[in-house]
GROMACS .gro file of C-alpha atoms in nm:
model
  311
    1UNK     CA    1  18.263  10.531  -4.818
    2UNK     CA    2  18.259  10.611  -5.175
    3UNK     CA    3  17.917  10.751  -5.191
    4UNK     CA    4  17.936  10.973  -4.939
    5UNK     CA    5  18.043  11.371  -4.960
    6UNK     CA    6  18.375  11.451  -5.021
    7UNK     CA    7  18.367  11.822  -4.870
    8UNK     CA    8  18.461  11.844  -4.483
    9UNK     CA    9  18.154  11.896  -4.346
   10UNK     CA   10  18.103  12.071  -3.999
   11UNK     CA   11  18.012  11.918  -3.636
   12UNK     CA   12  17.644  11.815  -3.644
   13UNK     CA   13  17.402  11.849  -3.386
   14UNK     CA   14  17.127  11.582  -3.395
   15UNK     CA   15  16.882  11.634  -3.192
   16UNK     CA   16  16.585  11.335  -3.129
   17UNK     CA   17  16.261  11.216  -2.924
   18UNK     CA   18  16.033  10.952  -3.005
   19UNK     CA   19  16.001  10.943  -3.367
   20UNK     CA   20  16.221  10.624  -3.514
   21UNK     CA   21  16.062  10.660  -3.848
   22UNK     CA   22  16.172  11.009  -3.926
   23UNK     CA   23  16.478  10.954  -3.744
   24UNK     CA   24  16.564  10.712  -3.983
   25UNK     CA   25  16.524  10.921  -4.282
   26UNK     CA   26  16.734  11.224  -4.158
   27UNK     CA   27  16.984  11.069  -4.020
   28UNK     CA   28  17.027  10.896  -4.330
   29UNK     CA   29  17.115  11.245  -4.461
   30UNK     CA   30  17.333  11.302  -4.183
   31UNK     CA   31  17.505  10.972  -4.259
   32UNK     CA   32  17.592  11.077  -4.605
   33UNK     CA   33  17.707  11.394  -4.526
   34UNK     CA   34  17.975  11.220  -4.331
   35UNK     CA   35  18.041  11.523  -4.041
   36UNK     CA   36  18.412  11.423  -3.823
   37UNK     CA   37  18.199  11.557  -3.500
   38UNK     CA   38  17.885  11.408  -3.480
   39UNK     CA   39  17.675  11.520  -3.142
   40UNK     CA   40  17.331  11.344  -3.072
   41UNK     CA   41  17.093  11.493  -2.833
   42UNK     CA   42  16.793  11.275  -2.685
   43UNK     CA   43  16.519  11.446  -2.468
   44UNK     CA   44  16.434  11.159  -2.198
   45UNK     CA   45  16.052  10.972  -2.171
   46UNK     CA   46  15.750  11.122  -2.029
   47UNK     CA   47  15.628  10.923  -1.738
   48UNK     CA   48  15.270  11.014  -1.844
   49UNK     CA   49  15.298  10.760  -2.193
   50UNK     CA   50  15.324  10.421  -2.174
   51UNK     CA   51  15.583  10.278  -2.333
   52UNK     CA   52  15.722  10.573  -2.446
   53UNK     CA   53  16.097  10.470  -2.270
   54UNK     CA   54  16.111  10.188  -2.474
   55UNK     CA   55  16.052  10.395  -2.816
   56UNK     CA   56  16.284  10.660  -2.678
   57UNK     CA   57  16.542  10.377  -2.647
   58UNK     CA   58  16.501  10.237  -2.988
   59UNK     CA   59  16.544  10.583  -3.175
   60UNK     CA   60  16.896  10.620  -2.962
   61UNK     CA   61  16.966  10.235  -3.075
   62UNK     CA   62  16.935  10.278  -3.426
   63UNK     CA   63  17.150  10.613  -3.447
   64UNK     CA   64  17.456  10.413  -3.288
   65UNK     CA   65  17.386  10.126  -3.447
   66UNK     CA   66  17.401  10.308  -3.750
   67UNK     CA   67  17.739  10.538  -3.768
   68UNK     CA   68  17.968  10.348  -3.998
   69UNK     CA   69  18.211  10.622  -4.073
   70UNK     CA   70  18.464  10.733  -3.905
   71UNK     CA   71  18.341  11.017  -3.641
   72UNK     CA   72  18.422  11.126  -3.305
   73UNK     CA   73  18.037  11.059  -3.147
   74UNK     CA   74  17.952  11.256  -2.843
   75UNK     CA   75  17.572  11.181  -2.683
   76UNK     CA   76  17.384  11.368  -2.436
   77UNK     CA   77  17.054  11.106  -2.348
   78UNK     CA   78  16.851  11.256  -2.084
   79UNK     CA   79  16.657  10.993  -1.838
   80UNK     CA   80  16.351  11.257  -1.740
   81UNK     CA   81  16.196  11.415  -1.992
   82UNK     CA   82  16.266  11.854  -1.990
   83UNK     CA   83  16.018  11.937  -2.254
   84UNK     CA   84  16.061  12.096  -2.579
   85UNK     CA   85  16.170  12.444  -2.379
   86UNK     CA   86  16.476  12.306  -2.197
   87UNK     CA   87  16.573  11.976  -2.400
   88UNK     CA   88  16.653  12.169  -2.712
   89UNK     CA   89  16.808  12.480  -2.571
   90UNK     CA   90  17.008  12.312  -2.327
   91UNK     CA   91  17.148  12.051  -2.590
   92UNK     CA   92  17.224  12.340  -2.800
   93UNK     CA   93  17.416  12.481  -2.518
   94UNK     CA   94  17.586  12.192  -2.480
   95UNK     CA   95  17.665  12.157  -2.845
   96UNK     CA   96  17.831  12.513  -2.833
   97UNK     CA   97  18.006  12.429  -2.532
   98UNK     CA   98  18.231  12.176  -2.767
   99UNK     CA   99  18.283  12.359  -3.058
  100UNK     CA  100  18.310  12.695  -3.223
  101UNK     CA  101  18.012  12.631  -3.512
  102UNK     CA  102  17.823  12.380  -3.632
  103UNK     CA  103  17.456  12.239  -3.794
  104UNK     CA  104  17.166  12.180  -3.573
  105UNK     CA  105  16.925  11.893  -3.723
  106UNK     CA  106  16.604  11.756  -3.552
  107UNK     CA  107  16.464  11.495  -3.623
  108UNK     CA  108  16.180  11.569  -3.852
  109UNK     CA  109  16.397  11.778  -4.100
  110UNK     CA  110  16.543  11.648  -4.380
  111UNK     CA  111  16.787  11.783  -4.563
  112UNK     CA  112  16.951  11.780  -4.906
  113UNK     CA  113  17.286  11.700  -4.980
  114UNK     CA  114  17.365  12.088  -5.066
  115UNK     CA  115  17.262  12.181  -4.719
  116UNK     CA  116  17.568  12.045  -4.554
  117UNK     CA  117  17.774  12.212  -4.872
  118UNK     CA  118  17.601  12.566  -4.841
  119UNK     CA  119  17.610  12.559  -4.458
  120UNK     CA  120  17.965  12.492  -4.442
  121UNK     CA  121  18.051  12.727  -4.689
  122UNK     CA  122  17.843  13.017  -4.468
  123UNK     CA  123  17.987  12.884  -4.221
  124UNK     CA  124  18.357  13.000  -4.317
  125UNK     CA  125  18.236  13.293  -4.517
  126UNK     CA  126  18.037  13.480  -4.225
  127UNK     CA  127  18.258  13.337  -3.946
  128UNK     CA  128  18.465  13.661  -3.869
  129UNK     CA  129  18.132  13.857  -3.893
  130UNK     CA  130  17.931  13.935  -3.582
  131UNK     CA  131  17.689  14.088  -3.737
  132UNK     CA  132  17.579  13.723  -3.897
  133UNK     CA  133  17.430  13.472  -3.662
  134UNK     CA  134  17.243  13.250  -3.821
  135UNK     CA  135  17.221  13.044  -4.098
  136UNK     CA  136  16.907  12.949  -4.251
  137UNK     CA  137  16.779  12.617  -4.466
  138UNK     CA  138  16.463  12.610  -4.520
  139UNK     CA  139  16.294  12.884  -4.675
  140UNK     CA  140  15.911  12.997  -4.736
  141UNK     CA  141  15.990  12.997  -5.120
  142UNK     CA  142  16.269  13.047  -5.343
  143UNK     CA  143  16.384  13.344  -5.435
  144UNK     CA  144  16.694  13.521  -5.599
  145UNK     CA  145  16.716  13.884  -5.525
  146UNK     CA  146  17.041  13.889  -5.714
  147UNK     CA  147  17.118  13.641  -5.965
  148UNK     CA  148  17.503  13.644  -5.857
  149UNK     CA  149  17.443  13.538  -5.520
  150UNK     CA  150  17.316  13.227  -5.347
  151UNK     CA  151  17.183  13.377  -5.021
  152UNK     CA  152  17.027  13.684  -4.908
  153UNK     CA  153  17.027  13.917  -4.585
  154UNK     CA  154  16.724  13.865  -4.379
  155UNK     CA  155  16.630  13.925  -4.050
  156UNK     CA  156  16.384  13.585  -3.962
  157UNK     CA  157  16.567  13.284  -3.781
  158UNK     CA  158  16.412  12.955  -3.940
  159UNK     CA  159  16.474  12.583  -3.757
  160UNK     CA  160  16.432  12.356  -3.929
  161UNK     CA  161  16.753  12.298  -4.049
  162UNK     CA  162  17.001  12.586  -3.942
  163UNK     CA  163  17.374  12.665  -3.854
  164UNK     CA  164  17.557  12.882  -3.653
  165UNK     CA  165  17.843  13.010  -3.407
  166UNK     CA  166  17.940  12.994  -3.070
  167UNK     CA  167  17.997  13.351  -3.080
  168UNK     CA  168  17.610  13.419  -3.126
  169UNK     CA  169  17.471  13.167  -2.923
  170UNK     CA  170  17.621  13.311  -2.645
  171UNK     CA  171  17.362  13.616  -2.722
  172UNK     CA  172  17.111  13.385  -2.660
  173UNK     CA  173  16.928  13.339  -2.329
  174UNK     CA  174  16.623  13.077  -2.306
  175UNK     CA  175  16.417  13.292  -2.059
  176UNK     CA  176  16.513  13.650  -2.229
  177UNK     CA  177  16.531  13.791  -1.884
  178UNK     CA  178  16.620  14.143  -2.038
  179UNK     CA  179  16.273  14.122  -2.263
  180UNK     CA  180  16.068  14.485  -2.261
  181UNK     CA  181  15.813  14.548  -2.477
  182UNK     CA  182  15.984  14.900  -2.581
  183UNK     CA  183  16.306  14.664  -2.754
  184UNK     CA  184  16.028  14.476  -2.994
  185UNK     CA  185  15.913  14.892  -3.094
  186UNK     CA  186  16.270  14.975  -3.148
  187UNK     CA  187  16.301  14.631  -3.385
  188UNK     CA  188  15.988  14.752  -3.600
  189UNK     CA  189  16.008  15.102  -3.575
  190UNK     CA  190  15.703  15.168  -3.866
  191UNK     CA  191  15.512  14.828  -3.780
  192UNK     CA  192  15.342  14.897  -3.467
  193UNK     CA  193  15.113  14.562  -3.498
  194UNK     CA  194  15.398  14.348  -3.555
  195UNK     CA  195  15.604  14.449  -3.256
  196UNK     CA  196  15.287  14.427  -3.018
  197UNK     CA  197  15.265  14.072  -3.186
  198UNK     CA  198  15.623  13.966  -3.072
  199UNK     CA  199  15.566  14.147  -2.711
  200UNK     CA  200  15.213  13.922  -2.698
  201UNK     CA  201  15.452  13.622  -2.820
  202UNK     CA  202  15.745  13.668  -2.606
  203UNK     CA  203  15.525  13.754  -2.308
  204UNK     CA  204  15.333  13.406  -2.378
  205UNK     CA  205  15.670  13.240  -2.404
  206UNK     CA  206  15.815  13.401  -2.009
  207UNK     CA  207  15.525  13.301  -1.865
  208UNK     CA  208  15.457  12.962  -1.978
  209UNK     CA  209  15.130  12.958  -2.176
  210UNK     CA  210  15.002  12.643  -2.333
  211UNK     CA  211  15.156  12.607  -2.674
  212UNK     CA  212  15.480  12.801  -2.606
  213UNK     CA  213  15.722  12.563  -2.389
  214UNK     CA  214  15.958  12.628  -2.697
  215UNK     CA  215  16.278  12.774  -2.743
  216UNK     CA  216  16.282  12.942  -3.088
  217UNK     CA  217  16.110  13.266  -3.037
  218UNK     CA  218  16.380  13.351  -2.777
  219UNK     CA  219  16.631  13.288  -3.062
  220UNK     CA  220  16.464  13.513  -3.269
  221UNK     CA  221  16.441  13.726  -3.012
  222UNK     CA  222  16.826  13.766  -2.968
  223UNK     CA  223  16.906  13.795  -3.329
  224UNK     CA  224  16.702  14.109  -3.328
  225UNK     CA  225  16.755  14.288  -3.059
  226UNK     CA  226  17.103  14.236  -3.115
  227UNK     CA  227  17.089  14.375  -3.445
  228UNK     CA  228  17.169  14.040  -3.602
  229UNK     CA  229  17.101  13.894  -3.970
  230UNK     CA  230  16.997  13.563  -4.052
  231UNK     CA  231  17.141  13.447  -4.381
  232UNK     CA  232  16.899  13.281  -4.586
  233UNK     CA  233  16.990  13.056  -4.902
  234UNK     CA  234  16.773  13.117  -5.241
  235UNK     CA  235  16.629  12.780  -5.268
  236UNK     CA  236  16.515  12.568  -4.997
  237UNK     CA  237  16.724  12.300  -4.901
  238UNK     CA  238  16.553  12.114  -4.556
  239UNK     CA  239  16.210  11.959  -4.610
  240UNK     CA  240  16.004  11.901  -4.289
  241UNK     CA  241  15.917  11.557  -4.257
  242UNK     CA  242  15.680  11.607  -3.930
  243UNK     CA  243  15.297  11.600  -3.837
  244UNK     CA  244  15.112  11.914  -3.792
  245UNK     CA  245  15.277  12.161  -3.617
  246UNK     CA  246  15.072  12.419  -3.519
  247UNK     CA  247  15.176  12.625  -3.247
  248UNK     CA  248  14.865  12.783  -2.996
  249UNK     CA  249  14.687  13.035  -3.211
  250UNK     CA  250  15.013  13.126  -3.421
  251UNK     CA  251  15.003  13.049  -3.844
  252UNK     CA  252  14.942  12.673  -3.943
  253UNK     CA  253  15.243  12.580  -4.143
  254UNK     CA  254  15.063  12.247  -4.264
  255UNK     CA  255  15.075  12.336  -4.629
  256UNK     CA  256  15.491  12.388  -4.549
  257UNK     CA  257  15.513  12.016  -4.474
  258UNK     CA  258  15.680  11.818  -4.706
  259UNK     CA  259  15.814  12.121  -4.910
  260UNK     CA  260  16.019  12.030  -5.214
  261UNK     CA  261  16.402  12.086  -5.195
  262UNK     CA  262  16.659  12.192  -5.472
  263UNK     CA  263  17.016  12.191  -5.542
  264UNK     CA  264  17.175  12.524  -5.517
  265UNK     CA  265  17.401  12.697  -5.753
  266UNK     CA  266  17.742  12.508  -5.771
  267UNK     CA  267  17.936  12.803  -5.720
  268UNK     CA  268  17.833  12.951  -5.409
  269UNK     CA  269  17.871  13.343  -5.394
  270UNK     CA  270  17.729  13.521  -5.090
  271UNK     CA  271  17.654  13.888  -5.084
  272UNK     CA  272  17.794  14.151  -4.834
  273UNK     CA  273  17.580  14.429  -4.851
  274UNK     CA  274  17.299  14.434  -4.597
  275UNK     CA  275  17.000  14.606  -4.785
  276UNK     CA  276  16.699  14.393  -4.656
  277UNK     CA  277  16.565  14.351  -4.969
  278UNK     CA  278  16.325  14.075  -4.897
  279UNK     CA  279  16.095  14.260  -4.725
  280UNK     CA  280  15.768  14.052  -4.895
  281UNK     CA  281  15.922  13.784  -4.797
  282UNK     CA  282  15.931  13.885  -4.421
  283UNK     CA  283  15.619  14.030  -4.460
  284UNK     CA  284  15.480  13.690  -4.553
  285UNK     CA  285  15.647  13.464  -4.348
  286UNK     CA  286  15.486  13.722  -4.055
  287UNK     CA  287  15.161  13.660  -4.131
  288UNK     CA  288  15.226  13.308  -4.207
  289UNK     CA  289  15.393  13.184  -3.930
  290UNK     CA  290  15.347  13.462  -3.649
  291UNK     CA  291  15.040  13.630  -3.690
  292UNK     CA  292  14.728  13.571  -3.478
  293UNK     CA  293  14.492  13.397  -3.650
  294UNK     CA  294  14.117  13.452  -3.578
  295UNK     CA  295  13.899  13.339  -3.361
  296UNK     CA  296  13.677  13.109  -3.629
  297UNK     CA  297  14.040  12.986  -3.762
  298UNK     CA  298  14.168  12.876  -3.418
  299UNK     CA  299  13.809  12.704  -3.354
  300UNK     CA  300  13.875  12.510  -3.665
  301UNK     CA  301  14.209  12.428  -3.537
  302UNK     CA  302  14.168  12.300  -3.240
  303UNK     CA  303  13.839  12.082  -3.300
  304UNK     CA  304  14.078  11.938  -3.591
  305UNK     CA  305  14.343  11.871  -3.372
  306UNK     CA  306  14.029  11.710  -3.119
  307UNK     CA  307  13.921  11.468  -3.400
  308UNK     CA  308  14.271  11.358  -3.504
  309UNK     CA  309  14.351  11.288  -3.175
  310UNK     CA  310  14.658  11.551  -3.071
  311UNK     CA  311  14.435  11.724  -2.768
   0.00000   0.00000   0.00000
């Protein structure tokens, strides 16, 4: 037990598939970090892939096999598969259910060891602030708008590798039945092209288009309109360990794969003010992740995804 993180770190939400490889490698992370609640989350097989029960059993195998510190372990293994949409949101759901806040891990992020320190530390800091409701961990590219603090006020929910509270998830609805084109004006007031973006997004997202049985724009979609922040840290602490994740004709984050982590300042000072001074950084991440890409670029795309064998 020696080797593992001294600091009381909070309830973790693990949530898996098919993939034992990177399974093994984050949950490795998870296993240092030691958390007292540890909550694991396995979307069921499809009935379409061969085999694909047996895998699924094998990644839930090796987790249990594999907690040798002392946790309460609480597991939610679905039999049918819900898809991306409703496995994740509905485990997160779940996960909230049980406790006030918490990390939420899948399986293809990795984090550092200062994750679990900086999220916990948020965590506490934010906790009695409504106006905070969500924590990031990964991060486009460093940055230190204020060499005092370790985090920054921004308005962009990243997943891959995040915390947060019951007390915003409950903001949250997976089918944003209250969604009207006129909220995503009122969110960018002098972008007129990004809020017709989010309305052609969200729009994709309530009626089920190829590409967008996720969950994660609706998140995004709650912080917003709710007049949320997201609060992100100043160097990137969760690596993405997946394939290529390109989502319909949305950015390809390919070149975000893989991205190098760092440890963060030792004493961890958060800032108060809410100035969004990282616009660029928004501004970026927009056209990197959100923005329609053209028509030549989603040709290239897809025949890639053809030849590599994904479609």
């Amino acid at each position: 037990m020696s080797n593992k993180i001294q600091q009381q770190t909070p309830p973790v939400l693990f949530v898996v598939f098919n993939r034992l490889e990177t399974v093994k490698r984050s949950f490795e992370a998870i296993r240092q970090a030691a958390p007292a609640q540890f909550f694991i989350a396995a979307d069921g097989p499809r009935d379409s892939r061969s085999g694909e029960k047996e895998i699924c059993q094998s990644v839930r195998n090796y987790i249990l096999e594999h907690i040798d510190w002392e946790c309460e372990v609480k597991v939610r293994f679905q039999e049918k598969n819900l898809g991306c949409k409703v496995a994740v949101s509905s485990a997160i759901d779940w996960f909230f259910s049980e406790v006030e806040e918490g990390i939420i891990l899948e399986d293809d992020c990795l984090p550092c060891k200062d994750f679990f320190r900086y999220a916990a530390a948020a965590l506490e800091f934010y906790r009695d602030d409504p106006s905070v409701m969500h924590i990031n961990g990964n991060i486009l590219r460093n940055y230190a708008p204020d060499k005092n603090c370790c985090a920054y006020f921004y308005r962009y929910a990243h997943v891959w590798g995040w915390a947060s509270w019951r007390r915003a998830w409950k903001l949250y609805d997976v089918d944003v039945k209250d969604f009207t084109p006129q909220k995503m004006f009122d969110v960018f007031p002098d972008d007129r092209q990004q809020a017709a973006r989010w309305n052609e997004i969200l729009t994709a997202v309530i009626e089920g288009e190829p590409g967008f049985n996720t969950w994660d724009f609706q998140w995004t979609y709650a912080i917003m309109v709710n007049k949320g922040w997201c609060i992100s840290p100043i160097r990137n602490l969760i690596s993405n360990i997946g394939a290529e994740q390109t989502t319909h004709d949305m950015g390809n984050v390919t070149d975000l794969l893989g991205s190098k982590t760092f440890d963060m300042p030792e004493i961890l000072n958060f800032p108060i003010a809410r100035e969004n001074e990282p616009l660029e950084i928004e501004n970026e991440v927009y056209r990197k992740f959100y923005r329609k890409r053209n028509l030549i670029s989603r040709i290239i795309a897809k025949v890639s995804k053809i030849f590599s064998g994904v479609l």
